[in-house]
Coordinates of C-alpha atoms and ligand atoms in Angstrom, one line a residue:
X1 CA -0.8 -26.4 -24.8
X2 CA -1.2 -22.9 -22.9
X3 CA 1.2 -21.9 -20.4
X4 CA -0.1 -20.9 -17.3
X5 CA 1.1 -18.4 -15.0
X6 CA 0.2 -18.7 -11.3
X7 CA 0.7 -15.9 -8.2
X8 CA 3.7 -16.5 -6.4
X9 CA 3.1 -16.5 -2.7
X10 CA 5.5 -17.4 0.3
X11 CA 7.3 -19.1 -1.9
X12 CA 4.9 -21.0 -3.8
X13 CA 3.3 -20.6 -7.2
X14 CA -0.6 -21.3 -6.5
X15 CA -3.9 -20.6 -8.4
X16 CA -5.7 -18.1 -7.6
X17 CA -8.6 -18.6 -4.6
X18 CA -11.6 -18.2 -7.2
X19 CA -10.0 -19.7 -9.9
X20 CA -10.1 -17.1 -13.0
X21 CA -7.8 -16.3 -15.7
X22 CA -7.2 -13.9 -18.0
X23 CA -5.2 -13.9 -21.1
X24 CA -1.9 -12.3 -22.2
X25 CA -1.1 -12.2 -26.2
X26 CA 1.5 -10.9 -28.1
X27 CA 0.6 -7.5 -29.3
X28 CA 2.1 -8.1 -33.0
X29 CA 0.0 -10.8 -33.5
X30 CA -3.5 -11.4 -30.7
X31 CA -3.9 -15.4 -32.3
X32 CA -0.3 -16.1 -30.2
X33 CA -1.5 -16.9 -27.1
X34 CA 1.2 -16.1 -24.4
X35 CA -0.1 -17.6 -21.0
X36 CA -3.3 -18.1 -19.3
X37 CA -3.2 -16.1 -16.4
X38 CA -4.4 -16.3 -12.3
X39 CA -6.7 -13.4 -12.2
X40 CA -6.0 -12.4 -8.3
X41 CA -8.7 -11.4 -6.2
X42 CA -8.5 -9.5 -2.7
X43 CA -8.6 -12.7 -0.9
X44 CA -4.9 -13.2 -2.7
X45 CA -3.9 -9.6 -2.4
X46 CA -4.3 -10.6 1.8
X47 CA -2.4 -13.8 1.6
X48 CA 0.5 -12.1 -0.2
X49 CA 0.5 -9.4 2.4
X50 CA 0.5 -12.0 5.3
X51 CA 3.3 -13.4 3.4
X52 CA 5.2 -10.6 3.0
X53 CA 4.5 -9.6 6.7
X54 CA 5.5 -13.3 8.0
X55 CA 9.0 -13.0 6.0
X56 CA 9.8 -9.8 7.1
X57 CA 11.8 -10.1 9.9
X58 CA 14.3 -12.9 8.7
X59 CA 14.8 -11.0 5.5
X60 CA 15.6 -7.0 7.5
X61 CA 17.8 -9.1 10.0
X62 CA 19.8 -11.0 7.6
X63 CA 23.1 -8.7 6.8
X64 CA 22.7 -6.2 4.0
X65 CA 25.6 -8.1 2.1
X66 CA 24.1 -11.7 2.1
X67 CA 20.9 -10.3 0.7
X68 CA 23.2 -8.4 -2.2
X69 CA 24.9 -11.8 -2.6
X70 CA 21.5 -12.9 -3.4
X71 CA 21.0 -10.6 -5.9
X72 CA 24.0 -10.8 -7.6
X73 CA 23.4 -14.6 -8.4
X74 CA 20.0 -12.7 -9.7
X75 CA 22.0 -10.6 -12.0
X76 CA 24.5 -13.6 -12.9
X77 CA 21.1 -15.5 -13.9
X78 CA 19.6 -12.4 -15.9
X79 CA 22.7 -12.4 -18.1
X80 CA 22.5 -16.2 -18.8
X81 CA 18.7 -16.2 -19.5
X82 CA 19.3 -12.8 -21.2
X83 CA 18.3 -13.6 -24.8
X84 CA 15.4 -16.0 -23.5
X85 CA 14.1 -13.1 -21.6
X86 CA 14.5 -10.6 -24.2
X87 CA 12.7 -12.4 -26.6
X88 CA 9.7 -12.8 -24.1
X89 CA 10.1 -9.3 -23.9
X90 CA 9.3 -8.4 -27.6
X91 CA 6.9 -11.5 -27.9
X92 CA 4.6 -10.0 -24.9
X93 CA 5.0 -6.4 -25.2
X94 CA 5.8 -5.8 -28.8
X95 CA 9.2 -3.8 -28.7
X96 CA 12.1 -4.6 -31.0
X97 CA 14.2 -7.0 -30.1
X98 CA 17.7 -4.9 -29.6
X99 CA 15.2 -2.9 -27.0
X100 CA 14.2 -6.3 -25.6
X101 CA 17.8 -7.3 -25.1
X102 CA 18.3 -3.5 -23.7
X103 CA 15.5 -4.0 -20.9
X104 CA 16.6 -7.1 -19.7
X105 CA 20.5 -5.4 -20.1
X106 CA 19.0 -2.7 -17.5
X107 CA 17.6 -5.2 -15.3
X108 CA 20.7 -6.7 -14.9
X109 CA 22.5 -3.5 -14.7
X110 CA 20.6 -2.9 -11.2
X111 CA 20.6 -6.0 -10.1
X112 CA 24.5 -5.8 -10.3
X113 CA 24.3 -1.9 -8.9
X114 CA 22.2 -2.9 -5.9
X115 CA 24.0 -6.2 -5.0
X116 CA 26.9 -4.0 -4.5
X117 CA 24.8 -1.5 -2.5
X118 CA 24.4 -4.4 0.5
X119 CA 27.6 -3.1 1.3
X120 CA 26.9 0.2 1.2
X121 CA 24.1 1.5 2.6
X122 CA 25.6 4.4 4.1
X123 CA 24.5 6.2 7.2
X124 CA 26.7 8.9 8.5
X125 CA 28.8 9.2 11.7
X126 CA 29.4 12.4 12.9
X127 CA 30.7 14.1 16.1
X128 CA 28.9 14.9 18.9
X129 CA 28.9 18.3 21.0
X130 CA 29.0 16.2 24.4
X131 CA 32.1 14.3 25.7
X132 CA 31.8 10.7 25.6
X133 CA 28.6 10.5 23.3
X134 CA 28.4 9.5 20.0
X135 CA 25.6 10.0 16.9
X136 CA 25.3 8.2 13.7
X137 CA 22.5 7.4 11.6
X138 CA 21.6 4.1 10.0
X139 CA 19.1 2.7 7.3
X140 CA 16.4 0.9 7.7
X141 CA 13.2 -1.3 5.6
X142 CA 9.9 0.7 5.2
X143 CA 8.2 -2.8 6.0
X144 CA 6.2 -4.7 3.2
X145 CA 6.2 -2.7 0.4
X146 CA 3.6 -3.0 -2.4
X147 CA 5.2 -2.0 -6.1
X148 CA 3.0 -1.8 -9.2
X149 CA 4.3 -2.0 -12.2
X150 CA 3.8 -0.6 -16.2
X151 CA 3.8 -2.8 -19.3
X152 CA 6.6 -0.6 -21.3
X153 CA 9.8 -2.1 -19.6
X154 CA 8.3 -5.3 -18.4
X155 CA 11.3 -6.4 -17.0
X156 CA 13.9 -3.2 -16.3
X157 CA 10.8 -1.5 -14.1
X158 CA 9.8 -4.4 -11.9
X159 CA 13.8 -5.1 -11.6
X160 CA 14.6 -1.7 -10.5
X161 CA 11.7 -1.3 -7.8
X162 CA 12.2 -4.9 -6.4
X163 CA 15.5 -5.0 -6.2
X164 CA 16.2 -1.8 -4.3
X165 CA 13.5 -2.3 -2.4
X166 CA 15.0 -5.9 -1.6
X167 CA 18.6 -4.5 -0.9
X168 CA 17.3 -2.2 2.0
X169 CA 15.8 -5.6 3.2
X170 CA 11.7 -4.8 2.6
X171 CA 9.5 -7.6 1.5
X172 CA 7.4 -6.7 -1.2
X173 CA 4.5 -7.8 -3.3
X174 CA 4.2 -7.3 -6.9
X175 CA 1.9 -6.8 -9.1
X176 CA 2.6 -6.3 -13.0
X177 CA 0.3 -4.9 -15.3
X178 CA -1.9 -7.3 -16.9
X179 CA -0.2 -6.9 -20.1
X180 CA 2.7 -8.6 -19.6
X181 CA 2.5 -10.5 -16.7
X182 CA 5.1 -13.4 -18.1
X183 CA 7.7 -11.1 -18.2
X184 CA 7.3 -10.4 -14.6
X185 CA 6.8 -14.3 -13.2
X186 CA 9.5 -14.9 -15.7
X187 CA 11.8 -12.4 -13.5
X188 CA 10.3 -14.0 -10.0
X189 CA 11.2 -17.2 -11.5
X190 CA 15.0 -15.4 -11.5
X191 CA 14.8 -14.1 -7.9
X192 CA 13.4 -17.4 -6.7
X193 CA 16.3 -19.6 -7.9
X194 CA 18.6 -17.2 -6.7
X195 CA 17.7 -17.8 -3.4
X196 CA 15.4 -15.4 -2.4
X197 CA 13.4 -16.9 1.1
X198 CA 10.3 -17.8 0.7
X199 CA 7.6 -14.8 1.4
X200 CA 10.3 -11.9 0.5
X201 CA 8.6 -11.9 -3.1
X202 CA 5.6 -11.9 -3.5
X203 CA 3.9 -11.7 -7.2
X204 CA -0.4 -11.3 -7.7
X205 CA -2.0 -10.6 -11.0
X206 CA -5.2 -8.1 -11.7
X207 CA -6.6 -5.1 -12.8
X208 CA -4.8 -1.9 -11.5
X209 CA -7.8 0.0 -10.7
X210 CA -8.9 -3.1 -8.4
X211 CA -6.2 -5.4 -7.2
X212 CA -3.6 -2.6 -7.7
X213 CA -5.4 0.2 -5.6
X214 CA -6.6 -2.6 -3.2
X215 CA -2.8 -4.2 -2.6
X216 CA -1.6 -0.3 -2.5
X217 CA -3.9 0.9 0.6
X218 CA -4.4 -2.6 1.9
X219 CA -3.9 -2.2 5.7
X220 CA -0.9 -4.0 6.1
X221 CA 1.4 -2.4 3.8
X222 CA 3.9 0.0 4.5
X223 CA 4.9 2.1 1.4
X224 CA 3.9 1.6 -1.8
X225 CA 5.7 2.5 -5.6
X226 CA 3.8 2.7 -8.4
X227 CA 4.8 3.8 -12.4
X228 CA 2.1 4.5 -14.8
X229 CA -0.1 7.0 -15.9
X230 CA -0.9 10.1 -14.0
X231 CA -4.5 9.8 -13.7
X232 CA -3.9 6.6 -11.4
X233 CA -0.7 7.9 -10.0
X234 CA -2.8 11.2 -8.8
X235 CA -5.5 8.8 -7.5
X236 CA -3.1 6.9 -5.2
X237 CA -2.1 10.3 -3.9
X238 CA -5.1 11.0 -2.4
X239 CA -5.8 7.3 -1.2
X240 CA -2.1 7.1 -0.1
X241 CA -2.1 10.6 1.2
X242 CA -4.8 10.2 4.2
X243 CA -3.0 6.4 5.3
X244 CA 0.4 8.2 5.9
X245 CA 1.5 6.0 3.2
X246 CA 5.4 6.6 1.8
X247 CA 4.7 6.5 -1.9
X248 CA 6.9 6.9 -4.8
X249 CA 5.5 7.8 -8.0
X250 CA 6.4 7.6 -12.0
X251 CA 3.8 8.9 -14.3
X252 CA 3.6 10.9 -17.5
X253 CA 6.0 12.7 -19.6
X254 CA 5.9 15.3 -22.5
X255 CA 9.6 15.3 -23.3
X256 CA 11.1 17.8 -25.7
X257 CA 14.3 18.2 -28.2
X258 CA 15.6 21.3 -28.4
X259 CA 17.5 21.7 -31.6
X260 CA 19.6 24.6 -32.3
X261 CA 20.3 26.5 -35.3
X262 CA 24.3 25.8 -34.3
X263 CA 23.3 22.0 -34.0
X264 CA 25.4 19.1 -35.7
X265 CA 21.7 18.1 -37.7
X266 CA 22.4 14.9 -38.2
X267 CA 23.1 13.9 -34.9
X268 CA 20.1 16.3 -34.2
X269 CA 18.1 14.1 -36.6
X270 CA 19.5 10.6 -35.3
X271 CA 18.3 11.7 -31.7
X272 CA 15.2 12.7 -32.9
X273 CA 13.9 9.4 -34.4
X274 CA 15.5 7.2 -31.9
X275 CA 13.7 9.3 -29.0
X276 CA 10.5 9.9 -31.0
X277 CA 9.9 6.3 -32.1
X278 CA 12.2 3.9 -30.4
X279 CA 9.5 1.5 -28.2
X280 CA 7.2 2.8 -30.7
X281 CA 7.2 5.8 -28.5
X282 CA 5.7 3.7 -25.5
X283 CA 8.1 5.2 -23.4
X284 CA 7.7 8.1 -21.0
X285 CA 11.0 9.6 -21.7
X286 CA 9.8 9.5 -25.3
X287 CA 10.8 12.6 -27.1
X288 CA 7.7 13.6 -28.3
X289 CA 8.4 17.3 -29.4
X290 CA 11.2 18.5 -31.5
X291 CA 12.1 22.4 -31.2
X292 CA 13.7 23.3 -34.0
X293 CA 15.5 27.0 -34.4
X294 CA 13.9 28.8 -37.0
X295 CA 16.7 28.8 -39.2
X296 CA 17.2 25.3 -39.7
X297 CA 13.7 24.3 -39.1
X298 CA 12.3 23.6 -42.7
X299 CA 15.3 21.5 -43.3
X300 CA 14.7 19.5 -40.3
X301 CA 11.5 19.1 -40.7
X302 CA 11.4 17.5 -44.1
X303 CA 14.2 15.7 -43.4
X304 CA 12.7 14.7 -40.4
X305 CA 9.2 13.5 -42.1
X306 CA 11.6 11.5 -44.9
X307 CA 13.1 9.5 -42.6
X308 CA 10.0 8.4 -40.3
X309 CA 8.6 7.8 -43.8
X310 CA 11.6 4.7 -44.5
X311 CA 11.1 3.3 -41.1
X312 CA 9.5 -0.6 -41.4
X313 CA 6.8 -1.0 -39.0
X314 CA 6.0 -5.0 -37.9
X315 CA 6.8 -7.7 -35.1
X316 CA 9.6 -7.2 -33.3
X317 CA 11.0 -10.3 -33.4
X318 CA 11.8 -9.7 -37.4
X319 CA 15.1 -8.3 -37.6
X320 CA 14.3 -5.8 -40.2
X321 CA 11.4 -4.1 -37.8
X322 CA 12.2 -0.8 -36.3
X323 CA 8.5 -0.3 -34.7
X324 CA 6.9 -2.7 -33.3
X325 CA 2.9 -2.8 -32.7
X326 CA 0.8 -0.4 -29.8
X327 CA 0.5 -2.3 -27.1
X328 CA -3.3 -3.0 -27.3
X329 CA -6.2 -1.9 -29.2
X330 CA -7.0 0.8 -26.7
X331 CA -3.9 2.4 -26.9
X332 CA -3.6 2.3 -30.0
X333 CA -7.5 3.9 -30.1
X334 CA -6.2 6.8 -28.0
X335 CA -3.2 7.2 -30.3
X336 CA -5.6 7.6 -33.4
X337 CA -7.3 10.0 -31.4
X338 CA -4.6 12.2 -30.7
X339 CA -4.0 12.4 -34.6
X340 CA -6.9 13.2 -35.2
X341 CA -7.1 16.1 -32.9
X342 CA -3.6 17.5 -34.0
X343 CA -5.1 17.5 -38.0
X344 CA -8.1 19.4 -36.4
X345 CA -6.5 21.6 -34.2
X346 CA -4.3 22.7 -37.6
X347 CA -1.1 21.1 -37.5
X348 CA 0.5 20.1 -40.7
X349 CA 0.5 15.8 -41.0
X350 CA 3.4 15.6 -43.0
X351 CA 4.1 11.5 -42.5
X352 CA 2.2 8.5 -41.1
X353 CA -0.9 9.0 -39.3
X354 CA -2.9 5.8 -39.9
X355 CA -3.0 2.3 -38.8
X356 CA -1.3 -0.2 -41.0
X357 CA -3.3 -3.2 -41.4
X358 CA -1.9 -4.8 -44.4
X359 CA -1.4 -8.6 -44.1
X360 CA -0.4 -9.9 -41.1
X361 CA -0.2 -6.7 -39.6
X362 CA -4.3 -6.9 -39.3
X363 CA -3.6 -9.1 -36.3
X364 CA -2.0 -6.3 -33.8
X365 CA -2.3 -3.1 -33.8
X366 CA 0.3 -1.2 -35.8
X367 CA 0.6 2.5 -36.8
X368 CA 3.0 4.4 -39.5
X369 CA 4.9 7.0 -37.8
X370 CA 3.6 10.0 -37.4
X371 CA 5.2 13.3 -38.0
X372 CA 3.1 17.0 -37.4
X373 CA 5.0 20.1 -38.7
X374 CA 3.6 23.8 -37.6
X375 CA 2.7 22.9 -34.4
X376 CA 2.3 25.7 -31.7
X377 CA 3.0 24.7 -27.9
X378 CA -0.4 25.2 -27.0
X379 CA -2.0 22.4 -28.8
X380 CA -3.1 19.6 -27.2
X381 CA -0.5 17.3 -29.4
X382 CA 2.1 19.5 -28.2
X383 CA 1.0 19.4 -24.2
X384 CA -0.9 16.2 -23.9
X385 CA 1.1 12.7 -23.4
X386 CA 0.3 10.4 -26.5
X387 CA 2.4 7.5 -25.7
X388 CA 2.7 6.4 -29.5
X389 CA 4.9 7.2 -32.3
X390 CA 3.4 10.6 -32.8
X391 CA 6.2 13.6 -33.1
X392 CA 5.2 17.3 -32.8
X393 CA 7.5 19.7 -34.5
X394 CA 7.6 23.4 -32.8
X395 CA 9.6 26.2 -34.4
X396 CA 11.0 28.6 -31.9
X397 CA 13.0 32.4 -32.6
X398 CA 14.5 32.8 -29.7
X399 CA 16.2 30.5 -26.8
X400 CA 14.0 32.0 -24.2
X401 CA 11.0 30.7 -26.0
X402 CA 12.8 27.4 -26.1
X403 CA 13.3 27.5 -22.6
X404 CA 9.4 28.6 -21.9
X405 CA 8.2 25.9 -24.3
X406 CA 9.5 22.8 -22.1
X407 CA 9.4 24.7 -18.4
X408 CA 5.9 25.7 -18.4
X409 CA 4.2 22.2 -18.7
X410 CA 3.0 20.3 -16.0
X411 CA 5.8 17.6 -17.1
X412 CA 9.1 17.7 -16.3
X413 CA 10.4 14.3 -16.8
X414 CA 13.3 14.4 -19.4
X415 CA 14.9 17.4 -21.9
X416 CA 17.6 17.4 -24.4
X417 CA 19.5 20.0 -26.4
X418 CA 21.3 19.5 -29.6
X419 CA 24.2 22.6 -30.0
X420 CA 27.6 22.8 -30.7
X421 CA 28.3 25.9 -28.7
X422 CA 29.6 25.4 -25.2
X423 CA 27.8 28.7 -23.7
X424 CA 24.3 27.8 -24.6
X425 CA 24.7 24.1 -23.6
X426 CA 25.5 25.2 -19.9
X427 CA 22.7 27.7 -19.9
X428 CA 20.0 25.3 -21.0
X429 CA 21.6 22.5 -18.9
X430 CA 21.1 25.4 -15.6
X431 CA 17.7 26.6 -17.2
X432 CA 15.6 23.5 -18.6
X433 CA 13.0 22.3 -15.3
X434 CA 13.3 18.3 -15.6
X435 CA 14.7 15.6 -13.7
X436 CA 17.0 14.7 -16.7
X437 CA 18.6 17.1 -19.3
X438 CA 20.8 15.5 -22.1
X439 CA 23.6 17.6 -24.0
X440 CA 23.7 16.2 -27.4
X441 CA 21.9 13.2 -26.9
X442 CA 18.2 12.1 -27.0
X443 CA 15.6 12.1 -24.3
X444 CA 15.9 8.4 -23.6
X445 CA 18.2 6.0 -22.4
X446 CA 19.2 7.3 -18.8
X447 CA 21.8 4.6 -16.8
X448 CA 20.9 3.1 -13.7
X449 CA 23.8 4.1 -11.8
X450 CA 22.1 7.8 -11.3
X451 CA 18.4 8.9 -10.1
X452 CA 15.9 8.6 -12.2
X453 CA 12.7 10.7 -11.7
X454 CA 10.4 13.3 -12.9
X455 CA 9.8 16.9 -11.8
X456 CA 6.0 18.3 -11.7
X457 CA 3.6 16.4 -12.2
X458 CA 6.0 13.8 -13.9
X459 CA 7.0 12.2 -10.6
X460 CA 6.5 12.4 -6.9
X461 CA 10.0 13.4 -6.4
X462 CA 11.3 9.7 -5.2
X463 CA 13.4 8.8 -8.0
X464 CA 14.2 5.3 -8.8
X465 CA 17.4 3.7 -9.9
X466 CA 21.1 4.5 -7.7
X467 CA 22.9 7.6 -6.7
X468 CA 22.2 9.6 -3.9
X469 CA 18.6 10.5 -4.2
X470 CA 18.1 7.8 -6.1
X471 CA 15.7 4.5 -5.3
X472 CA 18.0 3.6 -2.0
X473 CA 16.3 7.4 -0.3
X474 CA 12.9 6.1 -0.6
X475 CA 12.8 1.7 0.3
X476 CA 14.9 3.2 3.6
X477 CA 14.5 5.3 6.7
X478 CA 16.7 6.9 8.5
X479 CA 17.2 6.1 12.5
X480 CA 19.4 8.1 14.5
X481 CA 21.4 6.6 17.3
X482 CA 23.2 8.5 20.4
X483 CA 24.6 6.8 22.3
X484 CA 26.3 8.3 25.8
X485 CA 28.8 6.4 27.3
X486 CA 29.9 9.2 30.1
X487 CA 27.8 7.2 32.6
X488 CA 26.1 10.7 34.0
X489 CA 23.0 12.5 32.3
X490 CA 25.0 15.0 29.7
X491 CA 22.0 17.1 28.5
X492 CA 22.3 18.7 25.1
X493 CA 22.3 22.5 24.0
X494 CA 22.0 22.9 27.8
X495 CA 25.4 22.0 28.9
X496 CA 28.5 23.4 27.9
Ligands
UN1_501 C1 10.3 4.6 -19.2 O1 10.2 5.2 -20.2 O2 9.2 4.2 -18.6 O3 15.8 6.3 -20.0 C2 11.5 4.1 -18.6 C3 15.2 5.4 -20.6 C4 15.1 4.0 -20.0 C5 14.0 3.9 -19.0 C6 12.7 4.4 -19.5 N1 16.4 3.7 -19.4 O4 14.6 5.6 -21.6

């Protein structure tokens, strides 16, 4: 029998008013049926809201620590379902199973971070220039916050916007993309039986074009997070925009290696294939551009090509797999596409660049990993965001050029550098225009414990994840409080 997944609201999983599905299958194989589906309409998207709304003053007043207590059973939960969950993970969305383990490991790695924020959630206190008067400042919730959430992390993205959100004591409604919307009931499911009261969470199910951008502008919301492609992300910046509407924003990324001719190439070459293809390069840190020193780039490049070549492409769930399947038939269209237009537009395809449809690989949609050589920075595979395992190899002379290669897209996401000298390090580290530079490491895998965010057009400068600037900046605003206890009017920058 199907499963079937039902929108959670005020506490409560119910069908949707009208009574539609759709259906959510694994991408490795489209005959496994994951869960039928309640397909939300806006009469939902209003309850949720009204939810939210009703549950919102309990939740802000209850103390900061109690609702991090909350969470931390959350966490305690994630680790003991972890395996469950990772394998729903790599059933629904298609990504190996280690990276299924690793986004439920993140989603528990926030859940523990922000449980321990409850009892931080600093303000400052500082002096004041009157006798007798004092000034601090103090968090507070935006409200009811809408979050809308990608397919790539189906778990670590939803975790990291709900449960910052949650910690600053906002009551929020989520909605997941349609692609793996059993991941994110199965992580309600989590919040739920830790405790969360009923309204706080809030989960709806839809189209992101329709129920997203109706739940994001809906009237009665206060700030709204989306991650996802820019095209959508720039079209809730003009709806948001004109409704005063605190919005934080993920979107694309074009993320680039820079190797040196100085680099430790194997390491160099390690990075390069676990950035380039890990999540079957689904990810937007993805390193989709190597820029390899002309010195060393020939050898990188065909040793490069040889090893995409030995990777084993299938279902994730098999241990020998290290890609899994595209997400869905139109992606894995538009990734086609994209190879296509780097063979006309005269790059070299030295590996890959076809769908495998052997066997049971007919039944997703699968394809070899793709490696272009003599690619210049102004093609579109070089510029344009493929979200696929398609790597784009640049040569550069001089570390100027390097520089000029990654600053002057419109992305700014994520960078890395492979060199074993300490001065050139430093100056890329100062130079390189992204929200994340790596020294010696790929362009993926950033921790939770920092901000994570794009520059550009990558992100709408509200990171997510902890650290100052991080997630905790944007689910809270600031009030100031002065309060005069010299019992006479003190007037300030007047009296002295
Ligand atoms: C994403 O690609 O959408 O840094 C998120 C990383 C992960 C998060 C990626 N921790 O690659």
């Amino acid at each position: 029998m199907t499963d079937i997944i039902r929108n959670y609201i005020a506490g409560s999983w119910t069908d949707a008013l009208a009574e539609k599905r759709f259906i959510s299958r694994n991408p490795a194989d489209y005959r496994d049926v994951m869960a039928e589906v309640s397909l939300s309409g806006f009469a939902d998207v209003d309850q949720a809201v009204a939810a939210a709304r009703q549950s919102h003053s309990g939740w802000r007043r209850l103390p900061a620590p109690r609702r991090g207590e909350i969470l931390f059973r959350a966490a305690e939960l994630l680790v003991k379902n972890k395996q469950r969950l990772a394998e729903l993970v790599t059933r629904e969305m298609g990504k190996v199973i280690s990276e299924g383990l690793g986004d439920v490991q993140e989603a528990i790695d926030i859940a523990y971070y922000m449980a321990g924020e409850g009892r931080r959630l600093q303000g400052e206190t500082v002096p004041s220039e009157l006798p007798d008067k004092d000034c601090k400042s103090v968090r507070e919730p935006l409200g009811v916050v809408a979050l809308v959430t990608p397919w790539n992390f189906p778990i670590a993205i939803p975790a990291w916007k709900l449960f910052a959100a949650l910690i600053c004591g906002n009551s929020v409604i989520l909605k997941p993309s349609s692609d793996t919307p059993v991941c994110a009931a199965a992580l309600v499911e989590i919040l739920a039986e830790a405790g969360i009261p009923s309204g706080v969470v809030n989960l709806v199910f839809g189209p992101g074009d329709v129920v997203g951008e109706y739940l994001m502008t809906h009237p009665d919301v206060d700030a709204a997070s989306f991650t996802g492609s820019c095209a959508a992300g720039e079209q809730l910046e003009r709806l948001l925009a004109v409704l005063h509407r605190p919005l934080a924003l993920e979107m694309g990324g074009k993320n680039a290696i820079i190797v040196m001719d100085d680099a430790n190439l194997e390491l160099a070459l390690e990075g390069a294939i676990w950035g380039g293809f890990g999540t079957t390069g689904q990810r937007c840190t993805a390193a989709s551009r190597i820029i390899v020193h002309e010195r060393v780039y020939e050898q990188f490049v065909e040793l490069f090509a040889e090893r995409a070549a030995r990777m084993e492409v299938g279902a994730g769930l098999e241990p020998a797999t290290h890609l899994g399947p595209l997400i869905n038939d139109s992606q894995g269209r538009r990734v086609l596409d994209y190879i296509r237009i780097g063979t006309e537009e005269g790059a070299t395809l030295l590996t890959g660049g076809r769908r495998l449809d052997e066997g049971d690989l007919a039944h997703g949609f699968f394809i070899a990993p793709t490696v272009f050589s003599n690619v210049t920075p102004s093609m579109r595979i070089a510029r344009e965001e493929i979200f696929g395992p398609v790597v784009s190899v640049i040569s550069f002379a001089t570390l100027d050029e390097a520089i000029n290669i990654v600053n002057t897209l419109p992305f700014g996401l994520s960078s890395s550098i492979f060199s074993q000298n300490v001065n050139v390090t430093a100056r890329l580290e100062r130079e390189l225009s992204t929200g994340i530079v790596y020294i010696n490491a790929s362009t993926i895998g950033a921790e939770v414990q920092l901000p994570f965010g794009g520059w550009r057009h990558s992100g709408s400068g509200h990171p997510e994840a902890g650290g100052r600037g991080g997630a905790i900046d944007f689910y809270s605003k600031m009030k100031v409080i002065y309060r005069d206890f010299s019992g006479r009017l003190q007037r300030a920058q007047i009296d002295k």
